[in-house]
């Protein structure tokens, strides 16, 4: 078998194993129900006003630190079994080789991150779909919720950011938020994989949780300097700026740091896996 195909076969095995885990479906169900509950008041306001709502809700929902906390802690739970060493893994490890096995785990983290972010995006759309219309702009409903007290009248649990509506086009906001959210989930998975493999399984889970909790404290603090050291906060477009204002991180800074930290985690994992003996973990 070609060395280039080995990681793909290991990746396929990881995917088959993933779809047998109840935890995976529980995470998807909880996040779907949570997002449906969050967006329900927007649907109600759209019905009352008789105006369609825009489908570009995803970047606006991540403006709320509480929503980010819930969704990204679920992301931590998604990777809590990293480095995916279960009873059959030592045999796969031996047959595939260390480098190919690690490459497959990297691809698996990327795939799992993409699936989770796509799921969040999908469930920011599905609940409002029958009240929505395809439009290139943010729409009257979102502007009204952002610039009046209408969000309080319908008990909307999150504030619609007028800053995002005024500073970003819907496509730009969606693209930037989706890209950074994906890279943040990849970083969480990479840190947890590296720490669990290098030190102890519980260490990675603790670090992943602390990384998400940090954004909650950074977003609710009075200073701007914490934002430069809070990667999860960067999914909020009020925290980062395309033009790179000095007080807050720029988009290019966020992308560079997220990619660099993830690469560092995988380099460390590669150096460790070259000599480390593999012991299976108890399945979660």
C-alpha atoms as one frame of an Amber mdcrd trajectory, in Angstrom:
protein
   0.000   0.000   0.000   1.274   3.461  -0.917   2.483   5.500   2.059   0.283
   8.365   0.885  -2.865   6.217   1.176  -2.131   4.853   4.648  -3.287   8.013
   6.513  -6.536   7.948   4.528  -7.281   4.370   5.596  -6.535   5.234   9.229
  -8.712   8.335   8.869 -11.549   6.199   7.516 -11.237   3.881  10.504 -11.373
   6.883  12.870 -14.544   8.100  11.137 -16.228   4.694  11.415 -15.328   4.619
  15.093 -16.631   8.160  15.586 -20.122   7.405  14.260 -20.504   4.613  16.818
 -19.951   6.968  19.768 -23.091   8.326  21.488 -21.052  11.299  22.723 -20.722
  12.602  19.148 -24.493  12.642  18.619 -25.158  14.103  22.071 -22.869  17.057
  21.258 -24.645  17.662  17.952 -28.095  17.428  19.535 -27.252  19.750  22.448
 -25.752  22.390  20.148 -28.730  22.151  17.749 -31.302  22.523  20.536 -29.332
  25.380  22.092 -29.086  27.324  18.814 -32.775  26.714  18.093 -33.637  28.204
  21.470 -31.355  31.202  20.922 -32.819  32.048  17.507 -36.503  31.460  18.426
 -37.094  35.132  19.515 -35.722  36.331  16.153 -38.300  34.167  14.397 -41.012
  35.570  16.657 -39.995  39.162  15.922 -39.916  38.441  12.191 -43.437  37.036
  12.408 -44.709  40.033  14.369 -43.178  42.572  11.976 -44.152  40.646   8.852
 -40.621  41.039   7.493 -38.239  38.231   6.482 -35.084  37.752   8.478 -31.632
  37.437   6.923 -29.882  34.076   7.033 -26.547  35.677   8.034 -26.985  35.033
  11.766 -23.873  32.966  12.421 -21.345  35.820  12.924 -23.869  37.774  15.021
 -24.511  34.898  17.420 -20.814  34.534  18.196 -20.773  38.139  19.376 -22.098
  36.831  22.701 -19.457  35.410  25.078 -22.005  33.110  26.729 -22.948  31.488
  23.414 -19.266  31.102  22.532 -18.651  29.533  25.940 -21.327  26.875  25.455
 -20.543  26.032  21.826 -16.778  25.835  22.268 -16.947  23.872  25.517 -18.938
  21.360  23.477 -15.998  21.511  21.065 -13.705  20.556  23.949 -15.974  17.604
  24.680 -15.661  16.618  21.033 -11.902  16.067  21.462 -11.899  14.746  25.036
 -10.740  11.292  23.845  -7.669  12.654  22.012  -5.166  11.280  21.050  -7.755
   8.635  20.057  -5.804   5.709  21.512  -8.257   2.917  22.214  -7.850  -0.851
  22.469  -7.237  -1.511  18.759  -5.038   1.528  18.197  -1.628  -0.079  18.992
  -2.163  -2.599  16.176  -3.137   0.145  13.724  -0.183   2.186  14.954   2.246
  -0.654  14.242   0.830  -1.461  10.813   0.556   2.128   9.597   3.783   3.516
  11.042   4.230   6.440  13.404   4.393   9.251  10.851   1.409   8.020   8.838
  -0.631   7.436  11.990   0.056  10.981  13.231  -0.810  12.404   9.812  -4.140
  10.569   9.965  -4.877  12.033  13.406  -4.115  15.525  12.081  -6.537  14.988
   9.196  -9.115  13.656  11.657  -8.871  16.789  13.815  -9.317  18.941  10.701
 -12.316  16.895   9.547 -13.980  16.834  12.962 -13.488  20.598  13.323 -15.016
  21.228   9.886 -17.996  18.991  10.677 -18.672  20.755  13.968 -18.415  24.298
  12.562 -20.585  23.318   9.578 -23.127  21.918  12.035 -23.190  25.183  14.026
 -23.599  27.216  10.840 -26.384  24.930   9.649 -28.274  25.263  12.928 -27.961
  29.043  12.855 -29.964  28.813   9.610 -32.453  25.939  10.047 -34.543  27.436
  12.899 -35.124  30.705  10.989 -35.363  29.199   7.514 -39.154  29.479   7.156
 -39.046  33.107   8.302 -36.099  34.035   6.117 -35.438  35.299   2.632 -32.224
  35.222   0.672 -30.823  38.725   0.702 -27.336  40.167   0.161 -27.704  42.582
   3.098 -28.373  42.178   6.814 -32.056  43.080   6.438 -34.538  45.247   8.359
 -35.146  42.726  11.157 -31.514  42.540  12.252 -31.043  46.322  12.008 -34.167
  46.826  14.113 -32.975  44.342  16.750 -29.551  46.005  16.819 -30.623  49.647
  16.993 -33.796  49.561  19.095 -34.977  47.863  22.273 -36.864  45.271  20.208
 -34.436  42.563  21.306 -35.600  43.082  24.896 -39.287  42.992  23.915 -38.932
  39.498  22.408 -36.530  38.303  25.134 -33.669  37.747  22.740 -30.856  36.316
  24.934 -28.102  37.961  22.916 -27.483  41.488  21.668 -27.305  41.985  17.909
 -24.173  44.034  17.299 -24.745  47.276  15.395 -20.955  47.528  15.062 -20.801
  44.314  13.019 -23.789  45.366  10.906 -22.149  48.715  10.094 -18.533  47.594
   9.676 -18.914  44.312   7.804 -20.862  43.081   4.832 -22.734  39.822   5.519
 -20.455  37.743   3.284 -17.295  39.216   4.777 -18.518  38.731   8.357 -19.615
  35.188   7.612 -16.350  34.258   5.873 -14.078  35.717   8.545 -16.071  34.241
  11.439 -16.341  30.795   9.847 -12.613  30.674   9.064 -11.513  31.804  12.516
 -14.052  29.533  14.249 -12.723  26.559  12.293  -9.116  27.404  13.169 -10.027
  27.894  16.842 -11.628  24.439  17.014  -8.558  23.006  15.243  -6.338  24.721
  17.827  -8.394  23.319  20.705  -8.166  19.831  19.218  -4.434  20.224  18.541
  -3.641  21.409  22.073  -5.697  18.617  23.623  -4.116  16.007  21.350  -0.584
  17.218  22.103  -1.066  17.576  25.863  -2.888  14.263  26.253  -0.237  12.469
  24.211   2.752  14.175  25.844   1.698  14.476  29.490  -1.587  12.939  30.590
  -5.074  12.626  29.195  -6.632  14.919  31.777  -4.113  17.718  31.096  -5.326
  18.308  27.549  -8.953  18.364  28.643  -8.138  20.938  31.337  -6.141  23.115
  28.920  -8.894  23.020  26.315 -11.492  24.043  28.888  -9.287  26.858  30.240
  -8.717  28.171  26.726 -12.477  28.527  26.240 -13.087  29.953  29.724 -10.369
  32.543  29.100 -12.420  34.153  26.329 -15.352  34.610  28.691 -13.215  36.536
  31.174 -11.385  38.466  28.429 -14.629  39.527  26.741 -16.179  40.632  30.023
 -13.087  42.480  31.257 -12.509  46.214  30.847  -9.110  46.022  29.140  -8.227
  45.308  25.510  -4.795  43.751  26.046  -6.249  40.363  27.052  -7.694  39.951
  23.579  -4.218  39.467  22.116  -3.797  36.348  24.286  -7.317  34.940  23.997
  -7.662  32.976  20.724 -11.263  31.897  21.328 -12.282  35.561  21.701 -11.320
  36.147  18.067 -14.514  34.501  16.815 -16.214  37.722  17.963 -15.907  40.345
  15.207 -16.120  43.132  17.768 -12.808  41.932  19.197 -10.828  41.823  15.939
 -10.575  44.275  13.076  -9.661  43.915   9.429  -7.819  47.243   9.482  -5.767
  46.179  12.522  -6.618  48.928  15.004  -3.845  48.968  17.603  -6.068  48.329
  20.625  -7.367  44.980  19.346  -5.920  42.143  17.225  -6.172  42.264  13.456
  -7.633  39.425  11.397  -4.197  38.639   9.966  -2.757  38.468  13.500  -5.520
  36.075  14.577  -5.062  33.792  11.555  -1.270  33.733  11.913  -1.324  32.922
  15.640  -3.993  30.230  15.315  -2.132  28.463  12.509   1.280  28.844  14.189
   0.090  27.454  17.548  -1.605  24.492  15.881   1.505  23.706  13.835   3.653
  23.889  16.990   1.356  21.392  18.727   1.682  18.910  15.872   5.457  19.342
  15.665   5.706  18.564  19.390   3.390  15.578  18.907   5.619  14.298  16.090
   8.768  14.614  18.206   7.068  12.793  21.091   5.504  10.027  19.007   8.859
   9.081  17.467  10.016   7.529  20.746   6.903   7.171  22.871   5.457   3.712
  23.483   1.745   3.605  22.764  -0.680   2.569  25.477  -4.410   2.461  24.757
  -6.724   4.752  26.722 -10.082   3.810  28.104 -12.792   4.818  25.638 -14.968
   7.814  26.555
